[in-house]
Short mmCIF file of C-alpha atoms and ligand atoms in Angstrom, two decimals:
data_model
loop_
_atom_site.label_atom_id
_atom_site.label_comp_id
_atom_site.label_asym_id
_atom_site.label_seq_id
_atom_site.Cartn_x
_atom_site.Cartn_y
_atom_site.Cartn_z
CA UNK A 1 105.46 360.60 194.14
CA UNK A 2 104.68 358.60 190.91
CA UNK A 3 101.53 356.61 191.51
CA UNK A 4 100.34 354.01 188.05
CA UNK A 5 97.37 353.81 186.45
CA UNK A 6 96.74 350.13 188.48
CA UNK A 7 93.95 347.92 186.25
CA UNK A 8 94.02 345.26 188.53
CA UNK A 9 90.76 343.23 188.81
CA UNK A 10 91.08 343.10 192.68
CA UNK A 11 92.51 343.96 194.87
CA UNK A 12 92.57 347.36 192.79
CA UNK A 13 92.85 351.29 192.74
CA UNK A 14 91.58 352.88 195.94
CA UNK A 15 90.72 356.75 195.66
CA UNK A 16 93.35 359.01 196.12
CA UNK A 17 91.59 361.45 198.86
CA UNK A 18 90.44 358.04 200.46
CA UNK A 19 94.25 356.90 201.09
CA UNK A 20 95.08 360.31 201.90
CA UNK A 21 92.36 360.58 204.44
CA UNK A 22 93.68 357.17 205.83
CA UNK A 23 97.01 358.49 205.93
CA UNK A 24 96.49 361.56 207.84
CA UNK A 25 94.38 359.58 210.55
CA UNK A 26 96.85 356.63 210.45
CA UNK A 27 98.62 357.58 214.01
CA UNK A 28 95.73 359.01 215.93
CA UNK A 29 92.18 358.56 214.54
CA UNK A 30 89.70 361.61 215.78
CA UNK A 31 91.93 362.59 218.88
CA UNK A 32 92.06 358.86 220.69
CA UNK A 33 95.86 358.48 220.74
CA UNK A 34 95.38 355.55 218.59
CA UNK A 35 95.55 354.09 214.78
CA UNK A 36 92.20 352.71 213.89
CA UNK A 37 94.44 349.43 213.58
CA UNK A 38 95.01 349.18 217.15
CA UNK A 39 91.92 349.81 218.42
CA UNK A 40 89.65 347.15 220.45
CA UNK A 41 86.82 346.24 218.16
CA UNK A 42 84.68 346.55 221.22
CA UNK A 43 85.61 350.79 222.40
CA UNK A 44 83.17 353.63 221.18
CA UNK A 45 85.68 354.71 219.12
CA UNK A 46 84.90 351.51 216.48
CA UNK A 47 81.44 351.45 217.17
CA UNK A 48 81.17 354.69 215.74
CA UNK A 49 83.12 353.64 212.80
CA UNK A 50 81.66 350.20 212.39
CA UNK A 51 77.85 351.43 212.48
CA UNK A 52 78.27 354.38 210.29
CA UNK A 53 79.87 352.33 207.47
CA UNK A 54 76.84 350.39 208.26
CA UNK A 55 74.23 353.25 207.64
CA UNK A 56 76.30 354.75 205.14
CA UNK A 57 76.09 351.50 202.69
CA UNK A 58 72.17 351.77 203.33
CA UNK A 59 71.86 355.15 202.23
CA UNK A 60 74.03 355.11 199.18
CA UNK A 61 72.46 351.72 198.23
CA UNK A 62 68.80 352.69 199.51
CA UNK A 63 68.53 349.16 200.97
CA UNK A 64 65.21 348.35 202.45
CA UNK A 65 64.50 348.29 206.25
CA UNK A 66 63.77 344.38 205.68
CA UNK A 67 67.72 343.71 204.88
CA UNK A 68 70.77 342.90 207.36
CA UNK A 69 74.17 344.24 206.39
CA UNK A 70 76.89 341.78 207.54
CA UNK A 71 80.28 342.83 207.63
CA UNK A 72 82.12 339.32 207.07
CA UNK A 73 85.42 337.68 206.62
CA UNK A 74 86.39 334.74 204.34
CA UNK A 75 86.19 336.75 200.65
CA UNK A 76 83.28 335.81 198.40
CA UNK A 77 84.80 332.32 198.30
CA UNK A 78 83.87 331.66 201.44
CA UNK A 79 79.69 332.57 201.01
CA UNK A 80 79.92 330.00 198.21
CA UNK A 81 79.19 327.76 201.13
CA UNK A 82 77.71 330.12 203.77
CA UNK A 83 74.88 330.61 200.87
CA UNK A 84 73.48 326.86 200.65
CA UNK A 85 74.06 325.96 204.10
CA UNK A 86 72.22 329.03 205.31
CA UNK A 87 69.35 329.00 202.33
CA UNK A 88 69.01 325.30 201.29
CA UNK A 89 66.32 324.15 203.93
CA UNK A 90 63.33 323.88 202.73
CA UNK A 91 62.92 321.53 198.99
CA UNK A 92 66.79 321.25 199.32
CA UNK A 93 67.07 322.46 195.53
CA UNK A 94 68.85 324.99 194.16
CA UNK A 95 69.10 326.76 190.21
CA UNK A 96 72.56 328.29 189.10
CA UNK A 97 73.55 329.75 186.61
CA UNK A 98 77.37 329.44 185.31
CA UNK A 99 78.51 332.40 183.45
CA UNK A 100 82.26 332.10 184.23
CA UNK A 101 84.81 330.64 186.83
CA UNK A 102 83.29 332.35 190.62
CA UNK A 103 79.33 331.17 189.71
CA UNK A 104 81.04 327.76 188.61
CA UNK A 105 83.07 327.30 191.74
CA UNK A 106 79.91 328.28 193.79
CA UNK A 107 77.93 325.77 192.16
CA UNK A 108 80.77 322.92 192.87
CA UNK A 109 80.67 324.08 196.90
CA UNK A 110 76.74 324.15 196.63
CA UNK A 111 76.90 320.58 195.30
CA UNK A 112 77.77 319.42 198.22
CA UNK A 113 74.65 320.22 200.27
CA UNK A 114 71.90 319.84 198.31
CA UNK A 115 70.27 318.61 194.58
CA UNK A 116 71.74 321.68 192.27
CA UNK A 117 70.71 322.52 189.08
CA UNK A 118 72.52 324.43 186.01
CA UNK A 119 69.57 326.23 184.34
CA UNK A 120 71.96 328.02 182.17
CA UNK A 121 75.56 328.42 180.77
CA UNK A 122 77.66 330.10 178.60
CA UNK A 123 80.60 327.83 178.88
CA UNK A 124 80.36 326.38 175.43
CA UNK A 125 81.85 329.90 174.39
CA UNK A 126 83.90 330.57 177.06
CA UNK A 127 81.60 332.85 178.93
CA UNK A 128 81.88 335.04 176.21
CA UNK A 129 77.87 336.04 176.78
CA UNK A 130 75.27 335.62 179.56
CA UNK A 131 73.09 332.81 178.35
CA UNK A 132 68.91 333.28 177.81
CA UNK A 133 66.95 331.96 180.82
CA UNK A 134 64.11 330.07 180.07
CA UNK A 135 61.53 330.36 183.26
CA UNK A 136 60.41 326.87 182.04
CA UNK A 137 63.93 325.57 182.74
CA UNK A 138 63.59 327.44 186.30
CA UNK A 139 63.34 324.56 189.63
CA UNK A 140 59.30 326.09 190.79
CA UNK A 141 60.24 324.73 194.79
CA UNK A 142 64.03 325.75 194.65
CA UNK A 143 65.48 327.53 197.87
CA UNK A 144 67.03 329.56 196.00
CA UNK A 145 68.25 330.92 192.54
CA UNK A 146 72.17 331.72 192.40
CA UNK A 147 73.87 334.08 189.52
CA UNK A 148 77.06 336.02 189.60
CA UNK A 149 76.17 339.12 188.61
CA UNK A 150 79.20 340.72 187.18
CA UNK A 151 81.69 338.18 185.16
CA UNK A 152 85.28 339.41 186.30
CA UNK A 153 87.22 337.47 184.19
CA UNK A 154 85.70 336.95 181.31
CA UNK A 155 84.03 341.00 181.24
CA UNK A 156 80.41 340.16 181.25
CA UNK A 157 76.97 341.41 182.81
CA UNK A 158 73.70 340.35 183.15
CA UNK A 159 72.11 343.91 182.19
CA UNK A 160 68.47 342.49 183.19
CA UNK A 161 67.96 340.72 187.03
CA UNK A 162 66.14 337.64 186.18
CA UNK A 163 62.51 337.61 187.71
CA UNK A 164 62.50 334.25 189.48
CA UNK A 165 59.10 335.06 191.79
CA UNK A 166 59.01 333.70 195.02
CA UNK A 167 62.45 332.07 194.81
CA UNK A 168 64.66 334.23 196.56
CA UNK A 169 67.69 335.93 193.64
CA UNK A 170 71.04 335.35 194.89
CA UNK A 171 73.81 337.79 193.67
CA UNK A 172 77.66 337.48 193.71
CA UNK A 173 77.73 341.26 193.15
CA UNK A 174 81.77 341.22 193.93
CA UNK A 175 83.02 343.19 190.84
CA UNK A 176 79.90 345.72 190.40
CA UNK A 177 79.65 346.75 193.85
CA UNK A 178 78.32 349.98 194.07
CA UNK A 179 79.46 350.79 190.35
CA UNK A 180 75.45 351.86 189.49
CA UNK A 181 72.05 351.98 191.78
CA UNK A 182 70.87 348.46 192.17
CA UNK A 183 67.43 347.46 193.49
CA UNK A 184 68.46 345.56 196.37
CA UNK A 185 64.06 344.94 196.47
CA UNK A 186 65.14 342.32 194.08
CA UNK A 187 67.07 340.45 195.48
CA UNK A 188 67.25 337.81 198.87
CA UNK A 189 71.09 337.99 199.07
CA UNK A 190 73.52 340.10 197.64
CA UNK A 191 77.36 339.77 198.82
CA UNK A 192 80.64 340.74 197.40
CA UNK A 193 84.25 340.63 198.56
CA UNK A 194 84.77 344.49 198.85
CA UNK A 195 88.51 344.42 197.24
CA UNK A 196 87.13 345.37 193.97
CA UNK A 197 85.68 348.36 194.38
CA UNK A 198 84.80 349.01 198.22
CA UNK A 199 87.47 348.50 200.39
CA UNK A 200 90.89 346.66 200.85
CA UNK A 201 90.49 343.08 200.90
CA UNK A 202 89.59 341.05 204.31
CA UNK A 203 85.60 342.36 204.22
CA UNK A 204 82.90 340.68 202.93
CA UNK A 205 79.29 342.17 202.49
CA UNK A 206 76.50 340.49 202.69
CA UNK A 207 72.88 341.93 202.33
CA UNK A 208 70.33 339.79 203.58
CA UNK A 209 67.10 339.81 203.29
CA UNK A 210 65.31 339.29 206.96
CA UNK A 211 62.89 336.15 206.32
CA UNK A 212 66.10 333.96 204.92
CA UNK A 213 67.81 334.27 208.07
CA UNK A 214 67.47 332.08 210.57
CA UNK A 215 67.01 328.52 208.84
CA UNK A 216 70.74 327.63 209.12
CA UNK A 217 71.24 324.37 208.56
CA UNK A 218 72.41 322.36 211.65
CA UNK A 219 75.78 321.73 210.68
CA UNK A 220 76.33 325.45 209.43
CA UNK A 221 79.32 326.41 211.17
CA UNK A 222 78.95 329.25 213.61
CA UNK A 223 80.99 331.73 211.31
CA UNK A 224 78.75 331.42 208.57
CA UNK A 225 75.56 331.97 210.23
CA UNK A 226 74.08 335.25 209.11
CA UNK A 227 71.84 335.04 211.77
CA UNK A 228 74.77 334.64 214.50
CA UNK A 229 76.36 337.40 212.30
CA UNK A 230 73.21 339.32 212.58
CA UNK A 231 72.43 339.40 216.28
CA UNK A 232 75.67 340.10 216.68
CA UNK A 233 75.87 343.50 214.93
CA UNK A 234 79.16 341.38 212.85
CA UNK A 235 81.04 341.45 216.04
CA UNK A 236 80.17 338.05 217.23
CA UNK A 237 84.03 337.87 216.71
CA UNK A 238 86.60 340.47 215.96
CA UNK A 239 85.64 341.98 212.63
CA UNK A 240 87.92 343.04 209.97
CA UNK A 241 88.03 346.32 211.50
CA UNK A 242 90.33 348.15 209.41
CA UNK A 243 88.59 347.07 205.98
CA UNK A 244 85.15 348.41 207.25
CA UNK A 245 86.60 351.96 208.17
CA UNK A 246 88.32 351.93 204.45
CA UNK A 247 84.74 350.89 203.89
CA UNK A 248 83.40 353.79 205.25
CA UNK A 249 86.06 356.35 203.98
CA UNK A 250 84.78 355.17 200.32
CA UNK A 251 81.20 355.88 200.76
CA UNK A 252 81.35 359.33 202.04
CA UNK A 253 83.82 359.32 198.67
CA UNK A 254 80.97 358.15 197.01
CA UNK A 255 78.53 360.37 198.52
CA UNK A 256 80.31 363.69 198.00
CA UNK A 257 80.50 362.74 194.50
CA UNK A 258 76.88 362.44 194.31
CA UNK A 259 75.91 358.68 195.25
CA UNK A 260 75.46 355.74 192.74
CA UNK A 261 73.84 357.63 190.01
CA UNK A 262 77.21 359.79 190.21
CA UNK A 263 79.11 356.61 189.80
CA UNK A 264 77.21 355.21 187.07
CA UNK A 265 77.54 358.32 185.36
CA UNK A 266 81.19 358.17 185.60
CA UNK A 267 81.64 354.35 184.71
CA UNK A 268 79.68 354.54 181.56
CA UNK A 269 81.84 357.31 180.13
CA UNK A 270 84.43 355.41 180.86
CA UNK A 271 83.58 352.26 179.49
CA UNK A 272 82.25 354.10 176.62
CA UNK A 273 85.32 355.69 175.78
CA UNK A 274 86.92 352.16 175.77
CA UNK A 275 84.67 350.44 173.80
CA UNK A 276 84.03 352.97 171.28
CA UNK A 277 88.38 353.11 170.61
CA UNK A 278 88.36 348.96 171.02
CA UNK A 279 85.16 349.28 167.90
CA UNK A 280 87.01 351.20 165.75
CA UNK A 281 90.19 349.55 166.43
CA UNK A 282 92.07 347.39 163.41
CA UNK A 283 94.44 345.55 166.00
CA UNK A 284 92.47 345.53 168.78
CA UNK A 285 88.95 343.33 169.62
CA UNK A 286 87.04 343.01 172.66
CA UNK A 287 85.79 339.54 172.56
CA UNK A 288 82.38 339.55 174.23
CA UNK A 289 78.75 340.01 172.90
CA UNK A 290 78.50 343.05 172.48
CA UNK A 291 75.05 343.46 174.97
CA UNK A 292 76.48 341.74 177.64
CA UNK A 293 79.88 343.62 177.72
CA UNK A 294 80.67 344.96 181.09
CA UNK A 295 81.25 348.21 182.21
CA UNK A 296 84.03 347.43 185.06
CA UNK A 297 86.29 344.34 183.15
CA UNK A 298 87.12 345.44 179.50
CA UNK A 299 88.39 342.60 178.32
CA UNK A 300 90.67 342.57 174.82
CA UNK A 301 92.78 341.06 172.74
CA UNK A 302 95.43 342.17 170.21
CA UNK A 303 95.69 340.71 166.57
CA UNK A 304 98.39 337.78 167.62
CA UNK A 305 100.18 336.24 170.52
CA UNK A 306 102.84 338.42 170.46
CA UNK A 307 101.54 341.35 169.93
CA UNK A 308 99.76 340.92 173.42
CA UNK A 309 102.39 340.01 175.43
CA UNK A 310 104.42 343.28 173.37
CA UNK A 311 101.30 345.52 174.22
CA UNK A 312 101.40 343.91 178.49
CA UNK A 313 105.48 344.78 178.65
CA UNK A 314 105.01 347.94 177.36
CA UNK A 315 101.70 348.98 178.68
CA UNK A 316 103.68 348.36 182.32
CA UNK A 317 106.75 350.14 181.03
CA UNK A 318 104.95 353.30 180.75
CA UNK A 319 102.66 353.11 183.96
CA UNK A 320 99.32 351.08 183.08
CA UNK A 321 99.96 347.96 185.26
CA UNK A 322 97.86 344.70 185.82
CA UNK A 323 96.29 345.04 182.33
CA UNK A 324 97.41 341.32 181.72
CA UNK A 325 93.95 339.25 181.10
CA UNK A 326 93.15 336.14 183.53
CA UNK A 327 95.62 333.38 183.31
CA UNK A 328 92.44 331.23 181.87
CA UNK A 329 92.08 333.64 179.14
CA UNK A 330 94.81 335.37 178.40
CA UNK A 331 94.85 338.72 176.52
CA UNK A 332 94.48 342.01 178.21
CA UNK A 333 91.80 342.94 180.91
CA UNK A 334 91.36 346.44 181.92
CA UNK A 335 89.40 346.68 185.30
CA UNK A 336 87.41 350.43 185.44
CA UNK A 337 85.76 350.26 188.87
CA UNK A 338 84.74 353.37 190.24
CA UNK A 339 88.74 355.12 191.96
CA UNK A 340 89.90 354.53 187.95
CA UNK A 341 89.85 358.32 186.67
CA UNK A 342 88.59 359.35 183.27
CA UNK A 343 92.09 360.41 183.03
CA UNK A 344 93.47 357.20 183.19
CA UNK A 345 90.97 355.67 180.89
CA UNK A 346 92.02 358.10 178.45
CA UNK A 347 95.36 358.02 178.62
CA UNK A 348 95.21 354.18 178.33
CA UNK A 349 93.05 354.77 175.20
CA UNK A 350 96.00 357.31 173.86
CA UNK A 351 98.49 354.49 174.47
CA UNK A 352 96.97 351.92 172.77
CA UNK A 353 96.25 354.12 169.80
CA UNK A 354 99.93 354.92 169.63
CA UNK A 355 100.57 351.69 170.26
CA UNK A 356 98.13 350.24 167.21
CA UNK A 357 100.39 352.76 164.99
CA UNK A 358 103.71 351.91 165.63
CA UNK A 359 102.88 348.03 165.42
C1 PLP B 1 87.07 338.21 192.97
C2 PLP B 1 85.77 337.53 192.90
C3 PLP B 1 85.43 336.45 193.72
C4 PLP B 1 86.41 335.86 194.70
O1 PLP B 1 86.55 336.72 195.76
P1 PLP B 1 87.43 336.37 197.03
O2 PLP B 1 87.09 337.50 197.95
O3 PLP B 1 88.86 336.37 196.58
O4 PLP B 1 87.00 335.05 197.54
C5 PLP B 1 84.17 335.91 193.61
N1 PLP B 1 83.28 336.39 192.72
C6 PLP B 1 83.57 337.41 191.91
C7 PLP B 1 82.55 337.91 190.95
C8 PLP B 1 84.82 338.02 191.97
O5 PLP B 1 85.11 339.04 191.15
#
């Protein structure tokens, strides 16, 4: 069996023992006769699986008693409208912050419900950096304050959470999911589509925090009220039952390893060893400030045109595939989340060393 080094920015590498796991419990899960695939969302069997993916994701992200998990449907996309119509209820006013394509389209849907401002951007350099925030700039009686935490495309951060006070922090959190400990205390949503680095795609995670649920607008559609979702345990419908048990089989991955400060430990060696070869490279040049460069999308480009689309064809040739950068970009993107190896960000680093030489 010859499996690639897969660099895909979502949906990406799973972890090896995770697919086995899957594999060996594909036909008959625990003794019930049945793959978890087949099974009615509503049996003891899935309840099991359903609520300890639940208490598993509290425990490895220590969220507070005072948060909802929602298992959801719809990708991230789809909370770029479940967020203002269940949050924007009160002054109707909303702050964003655009540091790349996902934040931008989230602030286009949130347009449509309420008065929206851009406190910041980082467009005038193509999201090369996360832009300053000025707290004078901040809306004081905004429902809400909206970032994307982690910059897929374009292979940004924000290092710091901003400290808005009262106004609840929203997070797109989709490409940093449980990559490092986060203080979820911080926050009044944080949601992610869990192809990047949780689960296969189909879930969505939301983490809400108790007194924002509740104030749905009127027109909020059914499906995208988190507190319908709530009550309902995320089975108000049939749930995307065979994401959450992937789900699950990654956190007790995570766990064995030894939890998010395991994982962070992990992605900063990688991202180090990256960064440090794309520093000292001649041909090669990551093209983001430097403190805002993120540890799960390395972008990079080579010295021309060509020599990028020469490094893709080849990179694929010899196993490192979906290393292309974003069609808005170009380049090449390498996306580290937490199932990448060190081995494989090594190797990748040998390659392109090799590669530097011979062009
Ligand atoms: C991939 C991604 C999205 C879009 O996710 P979907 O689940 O495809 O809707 C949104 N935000 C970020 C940060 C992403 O990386």
């Amino acid at each position: 069996m010859a499996r690639v080094y897969n660099f895909s920015a979502g949906p990406s590498m799973l972890p090896e023992s995770v697919l086995n796991r899957a594999a060996a419990e594909m036909l008959d899960y625990k003794g019930s006769g049945q793959s978890v695939m087949e099974m009615s969302h509503r049996s003891k069997v899935y309840e099991e699986i359903i609520f300890s993916a639940q208490s598993l994701l509290r425990e490895v992200m220590n969220i507070p008693d005072n948060y909802k998990v929602l298992f959801l449907q719809g990708g991230a996309s789809t909370q770029f409208s479940a967020i203002p119509l269940n949050l924007l209820n009160g002054s109707g006013k909303a702050d964003y912050v655009l540091t790349g394509q996902f934040s931008t389209k989230a602030y286009k849907e949130a347009l449509k419900y309420g008065d929206i401002k851009i406190v910041a951007s980082s467009k005038d350099k193509t999201f090369s950096y996360i832009p300053k925030l000025n707290k004078a700039d901040f809306t004081p009686d905004a429902d809400y304050f909206y970032i994307c935490m982690n910059n897929t495309i374009y292979g940004t951060v924000f290092h710091e959470i901003p400290d808005t006070g009262k106004v609840p922090l929203v997070a797109d959190v989709s490409s940093c999911f449980l990559s490092e400990p986060l203080d979820v205390s911080k926050f009044g949503i944080i949601y992610g589509g869990a192809q990047k680095n949780v689960a296969p795609a189909g879930l969505t995670i939301t983490i809400v925090r108790e007194d924002l649920l509740g104030h749905a607008r009127d027109i909020t559609p059914t499906m995208l009220d988190y507190k319908i979702m709530s009550d309902s345990d995320s089975m108000y419908n049939t749930p995307p039952c065979w994401s959450i048990y992937m789900c699950k089989l990654v956190l007790e991955w995570i766990k064995s390893l030894g939890g998010l400060e395991a994982m962070k430990e992990r992605n900063v060696q990688k991202a180090k060893i990256l960064y440090d070869f794309l520093d000292g490279s001649k041909m090669f040049n990551n093209p983001v400030n430097p403190a805002d460069r993120s540890m799960m999308n390395v972008t990079f480009v080579a010295s021309s045109e060509e020599l990028n689309a020469k490094f893709v064809s080849q990179a694929t040739a010899a196993g490192f595939v979906n290393i292309k950068g974003h069609r808005s970009v170009g380049g090449m993107r390498a996306s580290i989340y937490n199932a990448m190896p060190v081995e494989g960000v090594e190797k990748l680093v040998e390659f392109m060393k090799e590669f530097e030489a011979n062009n």
